[in-house]
CSV table of C-alpha atoms in Angstrom, one decimal:
chain,number,residue,atom,x,y,z
A,1,MET,CA,-78.2,-39.8,-100.7
A,2,SER,CA,-75.2,-41.7,-100.7
A,3,LEU,CA,-73.0,-38.9,-102.6
A,4,SER,CA,-74.2,-36.0,-100.5
A,5,LEU,CA,-73.2,-38.1,-97.7
A,6,GLY,CA,-69.7,-38.8,-98.9
A,7,ALA,CA,-69.5,-35.3,-100.3
A,8,ARG,CA,-70.0,-34.1,-96.4
A,9,ALA,CA,-67.8,-36.6,-94.9
A,10,MET,CA,-65.1,-35.5,-97.1
A,11,ASP,CA,-65.7,-31.9,-96.2
A,12,VAL,CA,-65.7,-32.4,-92.5
A,13,LEU,CA,-63.0,-34.9,-92.4
A,14,PHE,CA,-60.6,-33.2,-95.0
A,15,GLY,CA,-61.9,-29.9,-96.0
A,16,LYS,CA,-59.9,-27.8,-93.8
A,17,ASN,CA,-57.4,-27.1,-91.1
A,18,LYS,CA,-58.7,-27.2,-87.7
A,19,LYS,CA,-57.7,-24.8,-85.1
A,20,GLU,CA,-55.2,-25.1,-82.2
A,21,GLN,CA,-56.5,-25.5,-78.8
A,22,LEU,CA,-53.9,-24.0,-76.7
A,23,GLU,CA,-55.4,-24.2,-73.6
A,24,PRO,CA,-57.1,-27.2,-72.3
A,25,VAL,CA,-60.9,-27.7,-72.3
A,26,ARG,CA,-62.1,-29.9,-69.7
A,27,ALA,CA,-64.0,-33.0,-71.5
A,28,LYS,CA,-67.8,-33.6,-70.4
A,29,VAL,CA,-67.1,-36.5,-68.4
A,30,THR,CA,-66.9,-37.5,-64.4
A,31,GLY,CA,-63.2,-37.4,-63.8
A,32,GLU,CA,-59.9,-35.4,-65.0
A,33,VAL,CA,-59.8,-35.7,-68.6
A,34,TYR,CA,-58.8,-32.7,-70.9
A,35,TYR,CA,-58.0,-32.0,-74.8
A,36,ARG,CA,-55.2,-29.8,-76.0
A,37,SER,CA,-53.8,-29.7,-79.6
A,38,ARG,CA,-50.9,-27.5,-81.1
A,39,TYR,CA,-49.2,-27.4,-84.4
A,40,LEU,CA,-45.6,-28.5,-84.0
A,41,ARG,CA,-43.4,-25.4,-84.5
A,42,SER,CA,-40.9,-27.1,-86.8
A,43,ASP,CA,-39.0,-25.2,-89.3
A,44,THR,CA,-41.0,-26.7,-92.1
A,45,TYR,CA,-44.4,-25.2,-90.3
A,46,ASN,CA,-42.5,-22.0,-89.8
A,47,ALA,CA,-41.1,-21.5,-93.2
A,48,ASN,CA,-44.6,-22.3,-95.0
A,49,MET,CA,-46.7,-19.9,-92.8
A,50,GLU,CA,-44.3,-17.3,-93.3
A,51,ALA,CA,-44.5,-17.7,-97.1
A,52,ASN,CA,-48.1,-18.6,-97.2
A,53,ARG,CA,-47.4,-21.2,-99.4
A,54,ILE,CA,-45.3,-24.8,-99.4
A,55,VAL,CA,-41.8,-24.1,-99.6
A,56,VAL,CA,-40.4,-27.0,-97.6
A,57,SER,CA,-40.9,-30.3,-99.5
A,58,GLU,CA,-42.9,-33.4,-98.1
A,59,PHE,CA,-43.3,-37.1,-98.9
A,60,GLY,CA,-46.2,-36.6,-101.2
A,61,THR,CA,-45.9,-32.5,-101.8
A,62,MET,CA,-42.9,-31.0,-103.8
A,63,ALA,CA,-42.1,-27.6,-103.2
A,64,TYR,CA,-41.7,-24.8,-106.1
A,65,PRO,CA,-39.3,-22.1,-106.6
A,66,ASP,CA,-41.2,-18.7,-106.0
A,67,PRO,CA,-42.6,-17.4,-109.2
A,68,SER,CA,-41.5,-14.1,-108.6
A,69,LYS,CA,-37.6,-14.8,-108.3
A,70,ASN,CA,-35.8,-14.4,-111.7
A,71,ILE,CA,-34.1,-17.1,-113.6
A,72,PHE,CA,-30.7,-17.3,-112.0
A,73,SER,CA,-32.6,-17.9,-108.4
A,74,LYS,CA,-34.6,-20.3,-109.6
A,75,ALA,CA,-31.5,-22.0,-111.0
A,76,PHE,CA,-29.6,-22.0,-107.6
A,77,THR,CA,-33.0,-23.1,-106.1
A,78,TYR,CA,-32.9,-26.1,-108.4
A,79,LEU,CA,-29.2,-27.0,-107.5
A,80,SER,CA,-29.7,-26.6,-103.8
A,81,HIS,CA,-32.2,-29.6,-104.0
A,82,THR,CA,-30.1,-32.1,-105.7
A,83,ILE,CA,-29.2,-33.3,-102.2
A,84,PRO,CA,-32.1,-32.4,-100.3
A,85,ASP,CA,-32.6,-31.4,-96.8
A,86,PHE,CA,-35.5,-33.5,-95.5
A,87,THR,CA,-38.5,-31.8,-93.8
A,88,ASP,CA,-38.5,-31.9,-89.9
A,89,ASN,CA,-42.3,-32.2,-89.9
A,90,CYS,CA,-42.0,-35.0,-87.4
A,91,LEU,CA,-46.0,-36.2,-87.8
A,92,ILE,CA,-45.7,-39.9,-86.9
A,93,ASN,CA,-45.1,-40.6,-83.5
A,94,PHE,CA,-43.5,-39.8,-80.1
A,95,MET,CA,-40.1,-41.3,-78.7
A,96,LYS,CA,-39.2,-41.3,-74.9
A,97,CYS,CA,-35.3,-40.8,-74.8
A,98,GLY,CA,-34.2,-40.4,-71.2
A,99,GLY,CA,-36.5,-38.1,-69.5
A,100,ASP,CA,-37.4,-36.4,-72.4
A,101,PHE,CA,-40.0,-36.8,-75.6
A,102,TYR,CA,-39.9,-36.4,-79.2
A,103,ALA,CA,-41.8,-35.9,-82.1
A,104,THR,CA,-40.6,-38.2,-85.0
A,105,THR,CA,-40.9,-38.7,-88.6
A,106,GLU,CA,-38.8,-41.0,-91.1
A,107,THR,CA,-36.2,-38.3,-91.9
A,108,ASN,CA,-33.0,-37.5,-89.6
A,109,TYR,CA,-35.0,-34.9,-87.7
A,110,ILE,CA,-36.8,-35.4,-84.5
A,111,ARG,CA,-38.2,-32.3,-82.3
A,112,LYS,CA,-38.1,-32.3,-78.9
A,113,ILE,CA,-41.6,-30.9,-77.3
A,114,ASN,CA,-42.8,-30.7,-73.9
A,115,PRO,CA,-45.4,-33.3,-73.2
A,116,GLN,CA,-47.3,-31.1,-70.9
A,117,THR,CA,-47.8,-28.1,-72.7
A,118,LEU,CA,-47.1,-29.4,-76.1
A,119,GLU,CA,-44.5,-26.6,-76.9
A,120,THR,CA,-41.9,-27.2,-79.7
A,121,LEU,CA,-38.5,-27.2,-78.6
A,122,GLU,CA,-35.0,-28.0,-80.1
A,123,LYS,CA,-34.8,-29.6,-83.2
A,124,VAL,CA,-32.2,-32.6,-83.1
A,125,ASP,CA,-30.6,-34.3,-86.1
A,126,TYR,CA,-29.5,-37.7,-85.9
A,127,ARG,CA,-26.7,-37.1,-88.2
A,128,LYS,CA,-24.9,-35.2,-85.1
A,129,TYR,CA,-24.5,-38.8,-83.4
A,130,LEU,CA,-24.5,-41.5,-86.3
A,131,ALA,CA,-24.6,-41.2,-90.2
A,132,ILE,CA,-27.8,-41.7,-91.5
A,133,ASN,CA,-30.3,-39.7,-93.6
A,134,LEU,CA,-33.6,-41.8,-92.9
A,135,ALA,CA,-34.9,-43.6,-89.4
A,136,THR,CA,-37.9,-45.0,-88.6
A,137,ALA,CA,-40.6,-43.1,-86.4
A,138,HIS,CA,-41.1,-46.5,-84.5
A,139,PRO,CA,-38.6,-47.2,-82.3
A,140,HIS,CA,-38.3,-50.2,-79.7
A,141,TYR,CA,-37.5,-49.9,-76.0
A,142,ASP,CA,-35.8,-52.7,-74.2
A,143,SER,CA,-36.4,-53.8,-70.6
A,144,ALA,CA,-33.9,-51.2,-69.4
A,145,GLY,CA,-35.4,-48.0,-71.2
A,146,ASN,CA,-32.7,-48.2,-73.9
A,147,VAL,CA,-34.0,-47.3,-77.7
A,148,LEU,CA,-33.7,-49.3,-80.5
A,149,ASN,CA,-33.7,-47.9,-83.8
A,150,ILE,CA,-32.8,-48.6,-87.4
A,151,GLY,CA,-31.9,-46.0,-90.0
A,152,THR,CA,-30.6,-45.8,-93.7
A,153,SER,CA,-26.9,-44.4,-94.8
A,154,ILE,CA,-27.1,-43.4,-98.1
A,155,VAL,CA,-24.0,-43.8,-99.8
A,156,ASP,CA,-21.8,-42.8,-97.3
A,157,LYS,CA,-18.1,-43.3,-98.2
A,158,GLY,CA,-19.2,-45.0,-101.1
A,159,LYS,CA,-21.6,-47.4,-99.7
A,160,THR,CA,-25.7,-47.6,-98.6
A,161,LYS,CA,-26.4,-49.4,-95.6
A,162,TYR,CA,-28.9,-50.1,-93.0
A,163,VAL,CA,-27.6,-49.0,-89.3
A,164,ILE,CA,-28.8,-50.4,-86.2
A,165,PHE,CA,-28.6,-48.2,-83.5
A,166,LYS,CA,-29.0,-47.8,-79.7
A,167,ILE,CA,-29.6,-44.7,-77.5
A,168,PRO,CA,-29.4,-45.4,-73.8
A,169,ALA,CA,-32.0,-44.9,-71.4
A,170,THR,CA,-29.7,-42.3,-69.1
A,171,ALA,CA,-26.3,-40.8,-70.1
A,172,PRO,CA,-23.4,-42.3,-67.9
A,173,ASP,CA,-22.4,-40.7,-64.5
A,174,ARG,CA,-19.5,-38.9,-65.9
A,175,THR,CA,-21.5,-37.0,-68.6
A,176,LYS,CA,-24.4,-36.2,-65.8
A,177,GLY,CA,-27.1,-33.3,-67.4
A,178,LYS,CA,-26.1,-34.7,-71.1
A,179,SER,CA,-28.5,-35.8,-73.6
A,180,PRO,CA,-28.4,-40.0,-73.7
A,181,LEU,CA,-28.3,-39.0,-77.5
A,182,GLN,CA,-25.0,-38.0,-77.2
A,183,HIS,CA,-24.0,-41.7,-76.4
A,184,THR,CA,-25.9,-43.2,-79.2
A,185,GLU,CA,-24.0,-46.8,-79.9
A,186,VAL,CA,-24.2,-48.6,-83.9
A,187,LEU,CA,-25.1,-52.3,-83.0
A,188,CYS,CA,-24.8,-53.5,-86.5
A,189,SER,CA,-24.4,-52.4,-90.2
A,190,ILE,CA,-25.8,-54.2,-93.1
A,191,PRO,CA,-25.0,-53.4,-96.2
A,192,SER,CA,-27.7,-52.5,-99.0
A,193,ARG,CA,-28.2,-55.1,-101.8
A,194,SER,CA,-28.2,-51.6,-104.0
A,195,LEU,CA,-25.9,-48.9,-103.8
A,196,LEU,CA,-28.2,-46.4,-105.4
A,197,SER,CA,-32.0,-48.0,-104.5
A,198,PRO,CA,-31.9,-48.9,-100.6
A,199,SER,CA,-35.4,-50.7,-99.5
A,200,TYR,CA,-38.0,-48.6,-97.7
A,201,TYR,CA,-39.1,-49.8,-94.3
A,202,HIS,CA,-41.4,-48.5,-91.9
A,203,SER,CA,-40.9,-50.7,-88.6
A,204,PHE,CA,-38.8,-53.7,-87.9
A,205,GLY,CA,-39.4,-56.5,-85.1
A,206,VAL,CA,-37.2,-57.1,-81.9
A,207,THR,CA,-37.2,-60.3,-79.3
A,208,GLU,CA,-35.3,-60.6,-76.3
A,209,ASN,CA,-32.4,-61.5,-78.4
A,210,TYR,CA,-32.6,-60.8,-82.0
A,211,ILE,CA,-33.6,-57.7,-84.3
A,212,ILE,CA,-35.5,-58.4,-87.3
A,213,PHE,CA,-35.2,-56.2,-90.3
A,214,LEU,CA,-37.2,-56.7,-93.7
A,215,GLU,CA,-35.3,-55.4,-97.0
A,216,GLN,CA,-37.9,-55.4,-99.3
A,217,PRO,CA,-38.2,-55.0,-102.9
A,218,PHE,CA,-40.1,-51.3,-102.2
A,219,LYS,CA,-37.2,-49.3,-103.0
A,220,LEU,CA,-36.0,-45.7,-102.8
A,221,ASP,CA,-34.6,-44.3,-106.3
A,222,ILE,CA,-31.6,-42.1,-105.2
A,223,LEU,CA,-31.2,-40.7,-108.8
A,224,LYS,CA,-34.8,-39.6,-109.0
A,225,MET,CA,-34.8,-38.6,-105.9
A,226,ALA,CA,-31.9,-36.3,-106.5
A,227,THR,CA,-33.6,-35.0,-109.5
A,228,ALA,CA,-37.2,-34.5,-108.0
A,229,TYR,CA,-37.0,-31.2,-107.5
A,230,ILE,CA,-36.2,-30.1,-111.2
A,231,ARG,CA,-38.7,-32.5,-112.6
A,232,GLY,CA,-41.3,-31.1,-110.3
A,233,VAL,CA,-42.4,-34.7,-108.6
A,234,SER,CA,-42.7,-35.9,-105.2
A,235,TRP,CA,-40.5,-38.0,-103.4
A,236,ALA,CA,-43.4,-40.6,-103.2
A,237,SER,CA,-42.8,-41.0,-106.9
A,238,CYS,CA,-39.4,-42.1,-106.5
A,239,LEU,CA,-40.6,-45.2,-104.2
A,240,ALA,CA,-41.2,-48.2,-106.7
A,241,PHE,CA,-42.1,-51.7,-106.0
A,242,HIS,CA,-40.1,-54.3,-108.1
A,243,ARG,CA,-42.3,-57.3,-107.9
A,244,GLU,CA,-39.3,-59.7,-109.7
A,245,ASP,CA,-37.1,-59.1,-106.6
A,246,LYS,CA,-37.5,-60.9,-103.1
A,247,THR,CA,-37.9,-59.8,-99.6
A,248,TYR,CA,-34.8,-60.7,-97.7
A,249,ILE,CA,-34.9,-61.4,-93.8
A,250,HIS,CA,-32.3,-59.7,-91.7
A,251,ILE,CA,-31.7,-61.4,-88.0
A,252,VAL,CA,-29.0,-59.9,-85.9
A,253,ASN,CA,-28.2,-60.6,-82.6
A,254,GLN,CA,-28.5,-58.2,-80.3
A,255,ARG,CA,-25.6,-59.3,-77.6
A,256,THR,CA,-23.2,-59.9,-80.4
A,257,GLY,CA,-24.4,-57.1,-83.3
A,258,LYS,CA,-23.7,-59.7,-85.8
A,259,PRO,CA,-26.4,-61.0,-88.3
A,260,VAL,CA,-27.2,-64.6,-88.4
A,261,SER,CA,-25.4,-65.9,-91.3
A,262,THR,CA,-27.8,-68.1,-92.9
A,263,LYS,CA,-29.8,-66.3,-96.0
A,264,PHE,CA,-33.5,-66.3,-95.3
A,265,TYR,CA,-35.8,-64.8,-97.8
A,266,THR,CA,-39.7,-65.0,-98.9
A,267,ASP,CA,-42.1,-63.5,-101.5
A,268,PRO,CA,-42.0,-60.1,-102.5
A,269,MET,CA,-44.3,-57.9,-100.5
A,270,VAL,CA,-44.9,-54.7,-98.9
A,271,VAL,CA,-44.7,-54.3,-94.8
A,272,PHE,CA,-45.4,-51.1,-92.9
A,273,HIS,CA,-45.8,-52.4,-89.4
A,274,HIS,CA,-44.3,-55.3,-87.6
A,275,VAL,CA,-46.8,-56.5,-84.8
A,276,ASN,CA,-44.5,-58.3,-82.6
A,277,ALA,CA,-41.9,-61.4,-82.5
A,278,TYR,CA,-40.6,-63.9,-80.0
A,279,GLU,CA,-38.5,-67.0,-79.8
A,280,GLU,CA,-39.6,-70.6,-79.5
A,281,ASP,CA,-37.6,-73.7,-78.9
A,282,GLY,CA,-34.8,-72.4,-81.2
A,283,CYS,CA,-36.8,-70.6,-83.9
A,284,LEU,CA,-37.9,-67.1,-84.2
A,285,LEU,CA,-41.5,-66.3,-85.0
A,286,PHE,CA,-42.7,-62.6,-86.0
A,287,ASP,CA,-45.9,-61.3,-87.5
A,288,VAL,CA,-46.2,-58.5,-89.9
A,289,ILE,CA,-49.1,-56.5,-91.6
A,290,ALA,CA,-48.1,-57.6,-95.5
A,291,TYR,CA,-49.4,-56.1,-98.8
A,292,GLU,CA,-49.2,-57.9,-102.0
A,293,ASP,CA,-47.6,-54.4,-103.4
A,294,SER,CA,-47.4,-50.7,-102.7
A,295,SER,CA,-50.7,-49.8,-104.3
A,296,LEU,CA,-51.8,-48.6,-100.8
A,297,TYR,CA,-50.2,-45.0,-101.5
A,298,GLN,CA,-52.4,-44.7,-104.3
A,299,CYS,CA,-55.5,-44.9,-102.2
A,300,LEU,CA,-54.1,-42.6,-99.7
A,301,TYR,CA,-54.6,-39.4,-102.4
A,302,LEU,CA,-57.1,-37.0,-101.6
A,303,ALA,CA,-59.0,-37.5,-105.3
A,304,ASN,CA,-59.1,-41.2,-104.0
A,305,LEU,CA,-60.0,-40.6,-100.7
A,306,LYS,CA,-63.1,-38.8,-102.1
A,307,GLU,CA,-64.1,-41.4,-104.3
A,308,GLY,CA,-64.0,-43.9,-101.4
A,309,PHE,CA,-66.3,-41.7,-99.6
A,310,GLU,CA,-68.8,-41.5,-102.4
A,311,GLY,CA,-69.1,-45.5,-102.9
A,312,ASN,CA,-66.9,-45.2,-106.1
A,313,SER,CA,-63.8,-46.5,-104.7
A,314,ARG,CA,-61.3,-48.3,-106.3
A,315,ILE,CA,-60.4,-51.7,-104.7
A,316,VAL,CA,-58.4,-51.2,-101.5
A,317,PRO,CA,-55.5,-53.5,-101.2
A,318,VAL,CA,-56.4,-56.2,-98.4
A,319,PRO,CA,-53.7,-56.1,-95.7
A,320,THR,CA,-52.8,-59.2,-94.3
A,321,LEU,CA,-51.4,-60.6,-91.0
A,322,LYS,CA,-48.8,-63.2,-91.5
A,323,ARG,CA,-46.9,-65.0,-89.6
A,324,PHE,CA,-43.4,-66.0,-90.4
A,325,ALA,CA,-40.5,-68.5,-88.7
A,326,VAL,CA,-37.0,-69.1,-89.0
A,327,PRO,CA,-34.9,-71.5,-87.6
A,328,LEU,CA,-31.8,-69.9,-85.2
A,329,CYS,CA,-29.7,-72.6,-85.6
A,330,MET,CA,-29.0,-74.3,-89.3
A,331,ASP,CA,-29.3,-77.9,-89.7
A,332,LYS,CA,-26.4,-78.6,-92.1
A,333,ASN,CA,-27.5,-81.9,-92.7
A,334,ALA,CA,-31.3,-81.2,-93.3
A,335,GLU,CA,-32.0,-82.2,-97.3
A,336,VAL,CA,-32.7,-79.6,-99.7
A,337,GLY,CA,-36.3,-79.1,-99.8
A,338,SER,CA,-37.1,-80.2,-96.0
A,339,ASN,CA,-39.2,-78.1,-93.8
A,340,LEU,CA,-36.7,-76.6,-90.7
A,341,ILE,CA,-39.8,-75.5,-88.4
A,342,LYS,CA,-41.0,-78.5,-86.2
A,343,LEU,CA,-43.2,-76.2,-84.2
A,344,ALA,CA,-46.8,-77.4,-83.5
A,345,SER,CA,-47.9,-73.8,-82.8
A,346,THR,CA,-47.6,-72.7,-86.5
A,347,THR,CA,-47.9,-73.6,-90.1
A,348,ALA,CA,-45.2,-71.3,-91.4
A,349,ARG,CA,-42.5,-73.3,-93.1
A,350,ALA,CA,-39.0,-72.7,-93.5
A,351,LEU,CA,-37.7,-74.6,-96.9
A,352,LYS,CA,-33.8,-75.4,-97.2
A,353,GLU,CA,-32.2,-74.7,-100.3
A,354,LYS,CA,-28.9,-74.7,-102.0
A,355,ASP,CA,-26.0,-72.4,-101.0
A,356,ASP,CA,-27.2,-71.8,-97.2
A,357,GLN,CA,-30.6,-70.3,-98.4
A,358,VAL,CA,-33.8,-70.9,-96.6
A,359,TYR,CA,-37.1,-69.9,-98.1
A,360,CYS,CA,-39.7,-68.7,-95.6
A,361,GLN,CA,-43.5,-69.6,-96.3
A,362,PRO,CA,-45.8,-67.6,-93.6
A,363,GLU,CA,-48.9,-68.7,-92.2
A,364,LEU,CA,-52.0,-66.5,-92.9
A,365,LEU,CA,-53.4,-65.4,-89.9
A,366,CYS,CA,-56.1,-63.0,-91.1
A,367,GLU,CA,-57.0,-60.3,-93.2
A,368,GLY,CA,-58.2,-57.0,-93.1
A,369,LEU,CA,-56.7,-55.3,-90.3
A,370,GLU,CA,-53.9,-52.4,-89.9
A,371,LEU,CA,-52.3,-50.0,-87.3
A,372,PRO,CA,-51.7,-53.0,-84.9
A,373,GLN,CA,-51.3,-52.5,-81.1
A,374,ILE,CA,-50.3,-55.0,-78.6
A,375,ASN,CA,-50.0,-54.9,-74.7
A,376,TYR,CA,-45.9,-53.6,-74.8
A,377,ALA,CA,-45.3,-55.6,-71.9
A,378,HIS,CA,-45.6,-58.7,-74.0
A,379,ASN,CA,-43.4,-57.0,-76.8
A,380,GLY,CA,-40.7,-59.5,-78.0
A,381,LYS,CA,-42.5,-62.3,-76.0
A,382,PRO,CA,-45.2,-64.6,-76.6
A,383,TYR,CA,-48.5,-62.8,-77.0
A,384,ARG,CA,-52.2,-63.4,-77.9
A,385,TYR,CA,-54.0,-60.4,-78.8
A,386,VAL,CA,-53.5,-57.5,-81.6
A,387,PHE,CA,-55.7,-54.1,-81.5
A,388,ALA,CA,-56.4,-53.0,-84.7
A,389,ILE,CA,-58.7,-50.6,-87.0
A,390,GLU,CA,-60.4,-52.7,-89.8
A,391,VAL,CA,-59.6,-51.9,-93.4
A,392,GLN,CA,-62.2,-52.8,-95.9
A,393,ARG,CA,-63.4,-50.9,-98.6
A,394,THR,CA,-61.6,-47.8,-97.7
A,395,PRO,CA,-58.0,-46.8,-96.1
A,396,ILE,CA,-60.1,-44.5,-93.5
A,397,PRO,CA,-60.9,-46.7,-90.5
A,398,ASN,CA,-64.7,-46.9,-89.0
A,399,LYS,CA,-64.2,-49.9,-86.8
A,400,ILE,CA,-61.8,-50.9,-83.9
A,401,LEU,CA,-60.7,-54.8,-83.7
A,402,LYS,CA,-59.7,-56.9,-81.5
A,403,TYR,CA,-57.9,-60.1,-83.0
A,404,ASP,CA,-57.4,-63.4,-80.5
A,405,ILE,CA,-54.5,-65.0,-82.4
A,406,LEU,CA,-55.2,-68.4,-80.3
A,407,THR,CA,-59.0,-68.8,-81.4
A,408,LYS,CA,-58.8,-66.7,-84.6
A,409,SER,CA,-61.7,-65.0,-83.4
A,410,PHE,CA,-62.9,-60.9,-83.4
A,411,LEU,CA,-64.2,-58.5,-81.3
A,412,ARG,CA,-65.4,-55.3,-82.8
A,413,TRP,CA,-66.6,-51.5,-81.9
A,414,ARG,CA,-68.1,-49.4,-84.5
A,415,GLU,CA,-70.9,-46.5,-84.7
A,416,GLU,CA,-72.4,-44.6,-87.6
A,417,HIS,CA,-70.4,-41.5,-89.0
A,418,CYS,CA,-67.6,-42.2,-86.4
A,419,TRP,CA,-64.2,-42.5,-87.5
A,420,PRO,CA,-61.7,-43.8,-84.8
A,421,SER,CA,-58.1,-43.2,-84.8
A,422,GLU,CA,-55.5,-45.7,-84.3
A,423,SER,CA,-56.1,-47.2,-80.7
A,424,VAL,CA,-53.7,-47.1,-77.6
A,425,PHE,CA,-53.5,-50.1,-74.8
A,426,LEU,CA,-53.0,-49.0,-71.4
A,427,SER,CA,-52.7,-52.3,-68.9
A,428,SER,CA,-54.2,-52.3,-65.4
A,429,PRO,CA,-51.8,-51.4,-62.8
A,430,ASP,CA,-52.8,-55.2,-61.1
A,431,ALA,CA,-53.1,-56.9,-64.4
A,432,LYS,CA,-52.8,-60.6,-64.2
A,433,GLU,CA,-53.6,-61.1,-68.2
A,434,GLU,CA,-52.6,-59.7,-71.2
A,435,ASP,CA,-56.0,-57.8,-72.1
A,436,ASP,CA,-56.2,-56.6,-68.3
A,437,GLY,CA,-56.5,-52.9,-69.4
A,438,ILE,CA,-58.5,-50.3,-71.1
A,439,LEU,CA,-58.3,-49.3,-75.1
A,440,LEU,CA,-58.2,-45.6,-75.7
A,441,THR,CA,-59.0,-44.0,-78.9
A,442,ALA,CA,-60.0,-40.4,-80.3
A,443,VAL,CA,-63.1,-40.4,-82.4
A,444,VAL,CA,-64.2,-37.8,-84.9
A,445,SER,CA,-67.9,-38.2,-86.6
A,446,SER,CA,-68.6,-36.9,-90.1
A,447,ASP,CA,-71.9,-35.7,-88.5
A,448,PRO,CA,-71.6,-32.3,-87.6
A,449,GLN,CA,-74.0,-32.2,-84.9
A,450,LYS,CA,-71.7,-35.0,-83.0
A,451,LEU,CA,-69.0,-33.8,-81.0
A,452,PRO,CA,-65.5,-35.4,-81.0
A,453,PHE,CA,-64.6,-37.6,-78.2
A,454,LEU,CA,-62.3,-39.8,-76.5
A,455,LEU,CA,-63.5,-43.5,-76.3
A,456,ILE,CA,-62.5,-45.7,-73.6
A,457,LEU,CA,-63.0,-49.4,-74.0
A,458,ASP,CA,-62.8,-52.5,-71.6
A,459,ALA,CA,-59.6,-54.1,-73.4
A,460,LYS,CA,-61.2,-57.7,-72.4
A,461,SER,CA,-64.5,-57.7,-73.3
A,462,PHE,CA,-64.8,-54.7,-75.5
A,463,ALA,CA,-67.8,-53.1,-73.4
A,464,GLU,CA,-67.7,-49.2,-73.7
A,465,LEU,CA,-66.7,-48.1,-70.5
A,466,ALA,CA,-67.0,-44.4,-71.1
A,467,ARG,CA,-66.6,-41.3,-73.6
A,468,ALA,CA,-65.2,-37.8,-73.2
A,469,TYR,CA,-66.7,-35.5,-75.2
A,470,VAL,CA,-65.0,-32.5,-76.0
A,471,ASP,CA,-66.5,-29.1,-77.8
A,472,VAL,CA,-63.4,-28.4,-80.1
A,473,ASP,CA,-62.5,-28.8,-83.9
A,474,MET,CA,-60.5,-31.9,-83.6
A,475,HIS,CA,-58.4,-33.5,-86.3
A,476,LEU,CA,-59.1,-36.8,-88.0
A,477,ASP,CA,-56.0,-38.9,-86.9
A,478,LEU,CA,-55.2,-42.2,-88.6
A,479,GLN,CA,-52.2,-43.0,-86.4
A,480,GLY,CA,-51.6,-42.6,-82.5
A,481,TYR,CA,-53.3,-40.1,-80.7
A,482,SER,CA,-51.9,-37.0,-82.5
A,483,SER,CA,-53.2,-35.2,-85.5
A,484,ARG,CA,-51.7,-34.2,-88.7
A,485,THR,CA,-53.0,-31.7,-91.8
A,486,GLN,CA,-51.2,-29.8,-94.3
A,487,THR,CA,-51.7,-25.9,-95.1
A,488,GLY,CA,-52.1,-25.6,-99.0
A,489,THR,CA,-52.5,-29.2,-100.0
A,490,GLN,CA,-55.3,-29.2,-102.8
A,491,GLY,CA,-56.6,-31.3,-105.5
A,492,SER,CA,-55.1,-34.9,-106.1
A,493,ARG,CA,-52.5,-35.1,-103.5
A,494,PRO,CA,-51.2,-37.8,-100.5
A,495,LEU,CA,-53.3,-37.3,-97.6
A,496,PRO,CA,-52.9,-34.0,-96.1
A,497,ARG,CA,-49.6,-34.1,-93.7
A,498,LYS,CA,-48.4,-31.5,-91.6
A,499,SER,CA,-46.8,-30.5,-88.4
A,500,ARG,CA,-47.3,-32.7,-85.6
A,501,THR,CA,-50.2,-31.9,-82.9
A,502,GLY,CA,-50.7,-33.8,-79.3
A,503,LEU,CA,-53.7,-35.3,-78.2
A,504,GLN,CA,-53.2,-36.4,-74.9
A,505,THR,CA,-55.0,-37.6,-71.9
A,506,ALA,CA,-51.3,-38.2,-70.0
A,507,PRO,CA,-48.1,-37.7,-71.1
A,508,TRP,CA,-47.0,-41.2,-71.6
A,509,PRO,CA,-44.6,-42.4,-74.3
A,510,ARG,CA,-46.3,-44.1,-77.3
A,511,GLN,CA,-44.7,-47.7,-77.1
A,512,THR,CA,-45.6,-49.7,-79.9
A,513,GLY,CA,-45.0,-53.5,-80.9
A,514,GLN,CA,-45.1,-52.2,-84.7
A,515,ALA,CA,-43.0,-50.1,-86.6
C-alpha cells in the first residue's frame, strides 16, 4: 500500500508540468483572494519551447547539440559553450528595486515582471552595471529600502573575487526616470582564496553595521565548468565539497566598506540559508542552517525523491540551526586558546589562535528545519522566532514549524497528504510583538480529490485562521510563493527547475532574513 501511495504522490507532485492560469480564479473563501500563475517567458523558456527540447543549459540539466546538425556545427556549438552564457530562468526569488519587481536566480541575469499580471518584461544583465558572473537570489534591504547583494567576479583582470554591492532605493533626482540599477555601487571586494575554485554561496547575513559572508569549502571548479558541455555533464557536477578545508568568516563594515582584519574561521560546512544576524555588546552573532557536507544535492534528484516517497529513501542530511559569535574588537592581550566571547546569551565560542586567527565554535540551537523565515522588521536585530519547514526523511516538506529560540520549543502544522511551500510572514498593522501577524503558505496535496489551497495561520499560536481553496492545477513549490518546473526533464536528474511562475495574494516583495 505504501508503495502505491508513494508512486501516486510522485506522479501527482512531479509527474507533469502544470497548466498556466492566466486569468485570476477566485478562491472559495470569504474575502478577496485570487490565484494566478504564469511561466516566466525567459529567453531560456522561449528557446526550449521553440525547439521542443532543452537547448539552454541549467544548473542540473546540460543541453546537447541538435543531433540533426553536421559535425562542424556541433564543433562550433561546443566551442561557444567553453565560456557559458548562463540561463535567465529566474526561478528562486522576487526582488524589489525602486518601484520595480524582478524575478531572480543565481546567475548574472534578473527578469523584470509585472507583479499584477505576472507578465515577463525586460531582461537585465548585472554585468552592465558591475563585473559579476554570479549573484545571490536573496538580497537584503536596509532601512532606507536600498538593496544589498553579493556576487562573484570570475577571473576578471586575472583575479576572482566576491563583490558586495548596493542598489539605491531610488535614482538621484538628476537622473529622474532612470532605473536605480544604473547607480549600483560596489561596497567591497573580497579576493577569493582560489583563482579557479571560488566558493558557492546561496545567501549572506547583515546587521545594522556589518555584512557577513561565508567562504565555504563547497567550491565551483571553473576549469571543469568550461569543459562541462563537451563532457556532457551538468554544472552541478562542477561543484565539490572539500572537507579538508576550513570555512572562512568575512565580516565587512558597511560604513567603510572594509573587512574586519581578524581572520575568523570554523569547521568545514555547507550553508544555503542565513537566518538572521545582530550585534550585542561588542560581538556579532549570526544564525545559519548548516550541513556537514553537500550531499543534500543528491537527495534532490528525481530518482532519489521517488525512493523517498516509496519508503526506501537514503539518509537525508540533517540541517542544523547553528549560532556563531565573533568579537568585533580583538583583545590583543588575550591568551592563545582563550574564549573571546563573554556573552551570557550564547554558548558559542571564539578561541584565539596565533597570528590573529580566531576559531569559531557554534552553539547548536536545533535540528531538522530549513527554508527559514523571520519577521523581517527584526532583520539585523535581536529576534526570537524562526518560521520554517521540517526536514526529516525526505527533503520534500510536510510540516510547517515555528521555533522559539528563547525557550527552544516548537509549534507545528501538518495534514495528511499535504505538502506546504516555504511560508511567508506578514506582520499585523498594529503589531506589538515579534510574532503578531499571520503566516501564509501554498499547500498542494497528493490526494487527487483534494484541491490546493492557501493556508493562513496565526503566527503567534499557529491556529488555523482560514484556507482558500482554488480549483486549479497548482505546482508543488519548495521555496517562496512561486512555482518551478522544467519541460523535458526525465529520469535521474535534479528536481525540475524551469521558468518562474507567480502565486500571489498581494504584490509584496519577498523580503527574507536568509539567503
